[in-house]
Every structure is written in structure tokens, then in C-alpha cells.
Amino acid sequence: MPLPNEGPQATDGVQAAPLVLATDLDGTLIPLDASSEQRRDLETLERELFERDAALIFVTGRHLESVRNIAEEARLPSPTWILCDVGTTICRVDNGRLIPSQEYADRLREISHGVPLASLRPDLERIEGLRVQEEEKLGPFKLSFYCEGDRVQEFTDRVEARLAELDVPYSVVSSVDPFNGDGLVDVLPRGVNKAFALQWWRENQGLRETSIIYAGDSGNDWDALVAGYRAILVGNACRKLAERVAARHAANGWTDRLYLAQKSASSGVLEGWRTFCDRA
């Protein structure tokens, strides 16, 4: 379903669309430690999005119910769409109702060739040191585990090796929880992640890459940060990640698509948003 108030068709058949802010939540849009400055900046950002008739998209690893809860708790602006479960669920928001995209679910079913993810759980649970996450954090296209944060790469490699042995169309997206240090290992249909979901959504809406500003802070934002969108890396992001993202942008010849914010979380998003809007 197209975005509301879209502009005229561009000559290449792609919509000349309004600006879209697609953003991670934890460590990015959500104010850190109840910061009063970040709370004010979040309210300012909401106002500026409205004034520019820009769409807000949540792109998060959280499961849908968790997104609902944190949005209410943190008093986040209302999004137009929610891309959650590390890119395995896409929902349109319509007057408070969440409407899952059946088209997207069908696409993931195609990628997984009908191999049910639940069938892999017994094999993967045998990997010592992996702990399956709570049932509400699992889904038909997402099987998630905890591990020690400083061993996340080791467990990623072990799970990938086991998937290869089983010869199944699934792969791993992993990260470290910035708040408690837990390693997070997500088994998803091969190639699916936040960036994949955002690309599918963008193409479904008929938008150009440069219509979208993406804001993030951690490793599971990597693919989206280097996908060709205008990208904001907030000030609390790992500096090594910032260096990697900057190097990839430079290698691709993108000289004006990355903003490394000085401020953290909500304030960093506002800082980057304004910078890109000023350049427009």
C-alpha cells in the first residue's frame, strides 16, 4: 500500500516520494536513561516529521508486542509501518491497528523453501552455551538464542556450520545487547535481516533509496547503514562500527550519505535528520 500524500511519478517510473525516516529503536530513537534533553529532542523530531509530511518507520529486532509496549512506555511518535523481529515481520499501522503484510510472509516462505524453522530447534539447542529465547520472541521465521556476549562470533560460526550441515535455507544475524551484554543469535531465512525487510518495503512502495534516511547504532544495523540510504549513526554507536560504515560508504563513492552524529540516541537522530534536511 503506497504512503499517504505521495508526490507525482518520477520520469523513471519510481515515485518522487516524501522523506522517510526509518529508525532502529533501542539505542537510537528511544531516549537513553530518561535524558531530558533527548526527550525534548524526540518531541522536536516528531514535530518536524509532521511539518515535512514525512513518514516514520520503526526497524527493530524487537518482537511486535515488545514494540507496542516500548512505544507506549517511551512515548514514541506514531509510525506508519513497523519492521520488526529482525526483519521477519512487516506491519502497516492504520489508526492504531497493526496489519501484517501477508505478501512479505509469503516471500519469506519462498526463501525458506517450506522448511519449518521449528524443525531446526532440537538440533541447535544441542549446541552447548546457546539458550533459546522466550517463546514470545520467536516466530515462524525467527528462532533466537542467547549466548555469552564476548563469544557471540564463536556461536554465530557454530550455528552457521550446523545449518550448512543440515543444508537448510537459513542463516544467522547476531549482535550484542547494548544494555545487558547478552549475545543475541537469530536464525532467519537466508539473507533476511533489517536491510532486506526495508528494501522489500521500499520496492513495494515504489521509493528510491535516497528517499529514505536510516538511523541506527549497532551491528544489526550494518546492512541497512550501507545499503545506499542516507544514514545516521548516533553518537553512542561503537566507533569501530562507525569506521566500518564510513569505509564502506567511501568505497562505494558516496560522499554525502552518512552522518556521524555527535549526540546520542534521540538527539543524534534529530541532529542527523536536520543535517540531511538542510542539504535537500
mmCIF file of C-alpha atoms in Angstrom:
data_model
loop_
_atom_site.group_PDB
_atom_site.id
_atom_site.type_symbol
_atom_site.label_atom_id
_atom_site.label_comp_id
_atom_site.label_asym_id
_atom_site.label_seq_id
_atom_site.Cartn_x
_atom_site.Cartn_y
_atom_site.Cartn_z
ATOM 1 C CA MET A 1 0.000 0.000 0.000
ATOM 2 C CA PRO A 2 1.556 3.361 -1.001
ATOM 3 C CA LEU A 3 2.422 6.015 1.517
ATOM 4 C CA PRO A 4 -0.170 8.741 2.002
ATOM 5 C CA ASN A 5 0.337 12.053 0.195
ATOM 6 C CA GLU A 6 2.880 10.728 -2.265
ATOM 7 C CA GLY A 7 4.081 13.147 -4.888
ATOM 8 C CA PRO A 8 3.955 12.793 -8.666
ATOM 9 C CA GLN A 9 5.567 9.988 -10.596
ATOM 10 C CA ALA A 10 9.221 10.489 -11.466
ATOM 11 C CA THR A 11 10.226 10.054 -15.100
ATOM 12 C CA ASP A 12 11.770 6.629 -14.399
ATOM 13 C CA GLY A 13 8.503 5.309 -13.009
ATOM 14 C CA VAL A 14 9.649 5.450 -9.366
ATOM 15 C CA GLN A 15 7.606 7.601 -7.022
ATOM 16 C CA ALA A 16 9.051 11.021 -6.192
ATOM 17 C CA ALA A 17 8.112 10.350 -2.605
ATOM 18 C CA PRO A 18 8.272 12.399 0.576
ATOM 19 C CA LEU A 19 11.085 11.866 3.041
ATOM 20 C CA VAL A 20 11.027 8.689 5.143
ATOM 21 C CA LEU A 21 12.826 8.295 8.472
ATOM 22 C CA ALA A 22 13.452 4.595 9.094
ATOM 23 C CA THR A 23 14.983 4.060 12.510
ATOM 24 C CA ASP A 24 16.136 1.443 14.948
ATOM 25 C CA LEU A 25 14.644 1.818 18.437
ATOM 26 C CA ASP A 26 16.953 0.660 21.252
ATOM 27 C CA GLY A 27 19.997 2.889 21.497
ATOM 28 C CA THR A 28 18.703 5.030 18.629
ATOM 29 C CA LEU A 29 15.224 6.563 18.704
ATOM 30 C CA ILE A 30 14.466 5.723 22.353
ATOM 31 C CA PRO A 31 15.936 8.282 24.802
ATOM 32 C CA LEU A 32 18.716 6.838 26.958
ATOM 33 C CA ASP A 33 18.451 6.897 30.753
ATOM 34 C CA ALA A 34 15.361 9.131 30.663
ATOM 35 C CA SER A 35 17.517 12.019 29.380
ATOM 36 C CA SER A 36 15.507 15.242 29.466
ATOM 37 C CA GLU A 37 17.459 16.638 26.501
ATOM 38 C CA GLN A 38 16.757 13.537 24.423
ATOM 39 C CA ARG A 39 13.102 13.615 25.430
ATOM 40 C CA ARG A 40 12.825 17.219 24.216
ATOM 41 C CA ASP A 41 14.666 16.371 21.005
ATOM 42 C CA LEU A 42 12.362 13.411 20.376
ATOM 43 C CA GLU A 43 9.350 15.722 20.665
ATOM 44 C CA THR A 44 11.045 18.191 18.310
ATOM 45 C CA LEU A 45 11.743 15.404 15.835
ATOM 46 C CA GLU A 46 8.105 14.328 15.930
ATOM 47 C CA ARG A 47 7.007 17.888 15.189
ATOM 48 C CA GLU A 48 9.471 18.281 12.322
ATOM 49 C CA LEU A 49 8.409 14.975 10.765
ATOM 50 C CA PHE A 50 4.813 16.183 10.827
ATOM 51 C CA GLU A 51 5.722 19.581 9.366
ATOM 52 C CA ARG A 52 7.552 17.930 6.465
ATOM 53 C CA ASP A 53 4.820 15.329 5.938
ATOM 54 C CA ALA A 54 7.488 12.644 6.394
ATOM 55 C CA ALA A 55 6.768 9.024 7.241
ATOM 56 C CA LEU A 56 8.268 7.334 10.302
ATOM 57 C CA ILE A 57 9.192 3.641 10.088
ATOM 58 C CA PHE A 58 10.369 1.523 13.021
ATOM 59 C CA VAL A 59 13.035 -1.034 12.039
ATOM 60 C CA THR A 60 13.861 -3.132 15.075
ATOM 61 C CA GLY A 61 14.900 -6.525 16.353
ATOM 62 C CA ARG A 62 12.134 -6.417 18.957
ATOM 63 C CA HIS A 63 9.063 -8.598 18.591
ATOM 64 C CA LEU A 64 5.765 -6.890 17.857
ATOM 65 C CA GLU A 65 4.285 -6.876 21.364
ATOM 66 C CA SER A 66 7.548 -5.511 22.722
ATOM 67 C CA VAL A 67 7.425 -2.724 20.126
ATOM 68 C CA ARG A 68 3.919 -1.812 21.275
ATOM 69 C CA ASN A 69 4.995 -1.750 24.910
ATOM 70 C CA ILE A 70 8.159 0.315 24.460
ATOM 71 C CA ALA A 71 6.412 2.755 22.117
ATOM 72 C CA GLU A 72 3.876 3.487 24.845
ATOM 73 C CA GLU A 73 6.413 3.486 27.674
ATOM 74 C CA ALA A 74 8.891 5.768 25.869
ATOM 75 C CA ARG A 75 6.124 7.909 24.333
ATOM 76 C CA LEU A 76 7.490 7.436 20.831
ATOM 77 C CA PRO A 77 5.965 9.152 17.800
ATOM 78 C CA SER A 78 3.463 7.006 15.940
ATOM 79 C CA PRO A 79 4.989 5.140 12.991
ATOM 80 C CA THR A 80 3.360 4.451 9.645
ATOM 81 C CA TRP A 81 4.941 0.986 9.398
ATOM 82 C CA ILE A 82 6.764 -1.360 11.764
ATOM 83 C CA LEU A 83 9.503 -3.694 10.501
ATOM 84 C CA CYS A 84 10.357 -5.907 13.469
ATOM 85 C CA ASP A 85 11.606 -9.350 14.547
ATOM 86 C CA VAL A 86 14.977 -8.589 12.878
ATOM 87 C CA GLY A 87 13.307 -8.132 9.515
ATOM 88 C CA THR A 88 10.919 -11.095 9.599
ATOM 89 C CA THR A 89 7.683 -9.163 10.247
ATOM 90 C CA ILE A 90 6.286 -6.135 8.417
ATOM 91 C CA CYS A 91 3.126 -4.421 9.677
ATOM 92 C CA ARG A 92 1.244 -1.395 8.432
ATOM 93 C CA VAL A 93 -0.160 0.863 11.155
ATOM 94 C CA ASP A 94 -3.702 2.014 10.416
ATOM 95 C CA ASN A 95 -5.402 4.095 13.119
ATOM 96 C CA GLY A 96 -3.670 2.107 15.822
ATOM 97 C CA ARG A 97 -4.333 -1.269 14.191
ATOM 98 C CA LEU A 98 -1.373 -3.390 13.129
ATOM 99 C CA ILE A 99 -1.911 -5.084 9.782
ATOM 100 C CA PRO A 100 0.756 -7.697 8.944
ATOM 101 C CA SER A 101 1.883 -7.944 5.338
ATOM 102 C CA GLN A 102 0.853 -11.328 4.006
ATOM 103 C CA GLU A 103 2.830 -10.624 0.815
ATOM 104 C CA TYR A 104 6.007 -10.327 2.841
ATOM 105 C CA ALA A 105 5.286 -13.509 4.809
ATOM 106 C CA ASP A 106 4.763 -15.297 1.501
ATOM 107 C CA ARG A 107 8.136 -14.011 0.292
ATOM 108 C CA LEU A 108 9.884 -15.396 3.387
ATOM 109 C CA ARG A 109 8.115 -18.701 2.904
ATOM 110 C CA GLU A 110 9.532 -18.828 -0.627
ATOM 111 C CA ILE A 111 13.048 -18.141 0.648
ATOM 112 C CA SER A 112 12.827 -20.878 3.278
ATOM 113 C CA HIS A 113 11.546 -23.398 0.687
ATOM 114 C CA GLY A 114 8.876 -24.582 3.078
ATOM 115 C CA VAL A 115 11.401 -25.884 5.623
ATOM 116 C CA PRO A 116 9.807 -25.064 9.007
ATOM 117 C CA LEU A 117 12.162 -23.212 11.304
ATOM 118 C CA ALA A 118 10.796 -25.048 14.335
ATOM 119 C CA SER A 119 12.193 -28.296 12.909
ATOM 120 C CA LEU A 120 15.737 -26.960 13.409
ATOM 121 C CA ARG A 121 15.291 -26.112 17.069
ATOM 122 C CA PRO A 122 16.218 -29.535 18.563
ATOM 123 C CA ASP A 123 19.494 -29.636 16.603
ATOM 124 C CA LEU A 124 20.516 -26.095 17.512
ATOM 125 C CA GLU A 125 19.562 -26.441 21.173
ATOM 126 C CA ARG A 126 22.197 -29.173 21.440
ATOM 127 C CA ILE A 127 24.929 -26.562 20.965
ATOM 128 C CA GLU A 128 26.249 -26.102 24.481
ATOM 129 C CA GLY A 129 26.156 -22.474 25.616
ATOM 130 C CA LEU A 130 23.152 -21.493 23.500
ATOM 131 C CA ARG A 131 19.911 -20.711 25.339
ATOM 132 C CA VAL A 132 16.690 -20.385 23.388
ATOM 133 C CA GLN A 133 14.946 -17.065 23.957
ATOM 134 C CA GLU A 134 11.471 -16.627 25.409
ATOM 135 C CA GLU A 135 8.618 -18.007 23.287
ATOM 136 C CA GLU A 136 7.176 -14.555 22.587
ATOM 137 C CA LYS A 137 10.492 -13.604 20.937
ATOM 138 C CA LEU A 138 10.275 -16.499 18.485
ATOM 139 C CA GLY A 139 8.232 -16.624 15.315
ATOM 140 C CA PRO A 140 7.565 -18.659 12.177
ATOM 141 C CA PHE A 141 10.626 -17.072 10.548
ATOM 142 C CA LYS A 142 12.774 -16.270 13.594
ATOM 143 C CA LEU A 143 14.467 -18.679 16.020
ATOM 144 C CA SER A 144 16.504 -16.781 18.589
ATOM 145 C CA PHE A 145 19.101 -17.705 21.197
ATOM 146 C CA TYR A 146 21.133 -16.052 23.933
ATOM 147 C CA CYS A 147 24.834 -16.671 24.451
ATOM 148 C CA GLU A 148 27.754 -15.033 26.227
ATOM 149 C CA GLY A 149 28.275 -11.619 24.691
ATOM 150 C CA ASP A 150 32.040 -11.958 24.299
ATOM 151 C CA ARG A 151 31.558 -15.272 22.456
ATOM 152 C CA VAL A 152 28.844 -14.160 20.033
ATOM 153 C CA GLN A 153 31.038 -14.617 16.944
ATOM 154 C CA GLU A 154 32.041 -18.099 18.064
ATOM 155 C CA PHE A 155 28.407 -19.135 18.459
ATOM 156 C CA THR A 156 27.447 -17.465 15.194
ATOM 157 C CA ASP A 157 30.060 -19.571 13.414
ATOM 158 C CA ARG A 158 28.919 -22.748 15.158
ATOM 159 C CA VAL A 159 25.264 -22.201 14.274
ATOM 160 C CA GLU A 160 26.149 -21.316 10.669
ATOM 161 C CA ALA A 161 28.205 -24.524 10.435
ATOM 162 C CA ARG A 162 25.310 -26.599 11.768
ATOM 163 C CA LEU A 163 22.885 -25.003 9.287
ATOM 164 C CA ALA A 164 25.305 -25.855 6.483
ATOM 165 C CA GLU A 165 25.461 -29.473 7.679
ATOM 166 C CA LEU A 166 21.666 -29.628 7.662
ATOM 167 C CA ASP A 167 21.622 -27.984 4.213
ATOM 168 C CA VAL A 168 18.709 -25.676 5.062
ATOM 169 C CA PRO A 169 17.962 -22.200 3.637
ATOM 170 C CA TYR A 170 18.601 -20.307 6.856
ATOM 171 C CA SER A 171 21.390 -18.040 8.081
ATOM 172 C CA VAL A 172 22.354 -16.103 11.200
ATOM 173 C CA VAL A 173 22.165 -12.471 12.254
ATOM 174 C CA SER A 174 23.907 -11.802 15.563
ATOM 175 C CA SER A 175 24.580 -8.853 17.829
ATOM 176 C CA VAL A 176 25.247 -7.935 21.448
ATOM 177 C CA ASP A 177 22.528 -6.410 23.601
ATOM 178 C CA PRO A 178 23.880 -2.912 24.438
ATOM 179 C CA PHE A 179 22.063 -2.857 27.770
ATOM 180 C CA ASN A 180 22.913 -6.198 29.394
ATOM 181 C CA GLY A 181 25.749 -7.527 27.217
ATOM 182 C CA ASP A 182 23.934 -10.708 26.176
ATOM 183 C CA GLY A 183 24.881 -12.218 22.851
ATOM 184 C CA LEU A 184 21.871 -12.469 20.528
ATOM 185 C CA VAL A 185 21.897 -15.124 17.802
ATOM 186 C CA ASP A 186 18.928 -15.059 15.411
ATOM 187 C CA VAL A 187 18.309 -17.790 12.831
ATOM 188 C CA LEU A 188 16.347 -16.333 9.904
ATOM 189 C CA PRO A 189 15.558 -17.264 6.296
ATOM 190 C CA ARG A 190 18.777 -16.945 4.310
ATOM 191 C CA GLY A 191 19.667 -13.332 3.551
ATOM 192 C CA VAL A 192 16.849 -11.859 5.617
ATOM 193 C CA ASN A 193 17.669 -9.055 8.040
ATOM 194 C CA LYS A 194 16.605 -5.473 8.737
ATOM 195 C CA ALA A 195 18.045 -4.265 5.432
ATOM 196 C CA PHE A 196 16.273 -6.990 3.450
ATOM 197 C CA ALA A 197 12.926 -6.054 5.019
ATOM 198 C CA LEU A 198 13.499 -2.363 4.391
ATOM 199 C CA GLN A 199 14.480 -2.999 0.774
ATOM 200 C CA TRP A 200 11.371 -5.127 0.214
ATOM 201 C CA TRP A 201 9.221 -2.412 1.782
ATOM 202 C CA ARG A 202 10.900 0.333 -0.270
ATOM 203 C CA GLU A 203 10.410 -1.522 -3.525
ATOM 204 C CA ASN A 204 6.817 -2.368 -2.581
ATOM 205 C CA GLN A 205 6.185 1.359 -2.019
ATOM 206 C CA GLY A 206 7.964 2.380 -5.222
ATOM 207 C CA LEU A 207 10.541 4.567 -3.455
ATOM 208 C CA ARG A 208 14.103 5.444 -4.326
ATOM 209 C CA GLU A 209 16.925 4.587 -1.895
ATOM 210 C CA THR A 210 17.630 8.301 -1.459
ATOM 211 C CA SER A 211 14.049 8.915 -0.282
ATOM 212 C CA ILE A 212 14.973 7.166 2.961
ATOM 213 C CA ILE A 213 17.069 8.246 5.926
ATOM 214 C CA TYR A 214 18.101 5.302 8.102
ATOM 215 C CA ALA A 215 19.233 5.753 11.728
ATOM 216 C CA GLY A 216 20.976 3.073 13.763
ATOM 217 C CA ASP A 217 23.553 2.331 16.426
ATOM 218 C CA SER A 218 24.673 -1.311 16.384
ATOM 219 C CA GLY A 219 25.898 -4.271 14.396
ATOM 220 C CA ASN A 220 22.486 -5.488 13.292
ATOM 221 C CA ASP A 221 22.001 -2.091 11.599
ATOM 222 C CA TRP A 222 25.116 -2.625 9.463
ATOM 223 C CA ASP A 223 23.394 -3.866 6.307
ATOM 224 C CA ALA A 224 20.858 -1.038 6.342
ATOM 225 C CA LEU A 225 23.516 1.588 7.092
ATOM 226 C CA VAL A 226 25.468 0.576 3.966
ATOM 227 C CA ALA A 227 22.529 -0.161 1.654
ATOM 228 C CA GLY A 228 22.619 3.211 -0.119
ATOM 229 C CA TYR A 229 20.219 5.133 2.099
ATOM 230 C CA ARG A 230 21.196 8.369 3.745
ATOM 231 C CA ALA A 231 22.442 7.029 7.051
ATOM 232 C CA ILE A 232 22.697 8.410 10.579
ATOM 233 C CA LEU A 233 24.952 6.678 13.089
ATOM 234 C CA VAL A 234 24.149 8.086 16.523
ATOM 235 C CA GLY A 235 26.910 9.243 18.869
ATOM 236 C CA ASN A 236 26.575 6.305 21.280
ATOM 237 C CA ALA A 237 27.321 3.789 18.480
ATOM 238 C CA CYS A 238 30.509 1.758 18.606
ATOM 239 C CA ARG A 239 33.341 3.719 16.956
ATOM 240 C CA LYS A 240 34.579 0.588 15.187
ATOM 241 C CA LEU A 241 31.174 0.256 13.565
ATOM 242 C CA ALA A 242 31.321 3.928 12.572
ATOM 243 C CA GLU A 243 34.707 3.384 10.945
ATOM 244 C CA ARG A 244 33.456 0.337 9.027
ATOM 245 C CA VAL A 245 30.340 2.132 7.818
ATOM 246 C CA ALA A 246 32.357 5.200 6.769
ATOM 247 C CA ALA A 247 34.841 2.999 4.900
ATOM 248 C CA ARG A 248 32.057 1.198 3.007
ATOM 249 C CA HIS A 249 30.413 4.500 2.040
ATOM 250 C CA ALA A 250 33.760 5.803 0.789
ATOM 251 C CA ALA A 251 34.396 2.603 -1.174
ATOM 252 C CA ASN A 252 31.007 2.999 -2.853
ATOM 253 C CA GLY A 253 31.774 6.610 -3.746
ATOM 254 C CA TRP A 254 29.024 8.011 -1.523
ATOM 255 C CA THR A 255 30.247 11.348 -0.237
ATOM 256 C CA ASP A 256 27.017 12.743 1.216
ATOM 257 C CA ARG A 257 25.008 9.783 2.527
ATOM 258 C CA LEU A 258 26.485 9.330 6.010
ATOM 259 C CA TYR A 259 26.193 11.490 9.115
ATOM 260 C CA LEU A 260 28.119 10.552 12.252
ATOM 261 C CA ALA A 261 26.190 12.305 14.997
ATOM 262 C CA GLN A 262 27.908 13.817 17.997
ATOM 263 C CA LYS A 263 24.852 13.421 20.235
ATOM 264 C CA SER A 264 23.395 10.146 21.439
ATOM 265 C CA ALA A 265 20.166 8.303 20.672
ATOM 266 C CA SER A 266 17.141 10.578 20.039
ATOM 267 C CA SER A 267 19.279 13.712 19.993
ATOM 268 C CA GLY A 268 21.640 12.136 17.466
ATOM 269 C CA VAL A 269 18.731 11.169 15.234
ATOM 270 C CA LEU A 270 17.438 14.749 15.303
ATOM 271 C CA GLU A 271 20.943 16.064 14.614
ATOM 272 C CA GLY A 272 21.335 13.842 11.553
ATOM 273 C CA TRP A 273 17.769 14.423 10.360
ATOM 274 C CA ARG A 274 18.281 18.175 10.354
ATOM 275 C CA THR A 275 21.609 17.858 8.583
ATOM 276 C CA PHE A 276 20.119 15.850 5.732
ATOM 277 C CA CYS A 277 17.072 18.121 5.533
ATOM 278 C CA ASP A 278 19.343 21.168 5.267
ATOM 279 C CA ARG A 279 21.195 19.501 2.386
ATOM 280 C CA ALA A 280 17.981 18.778 0.482
#
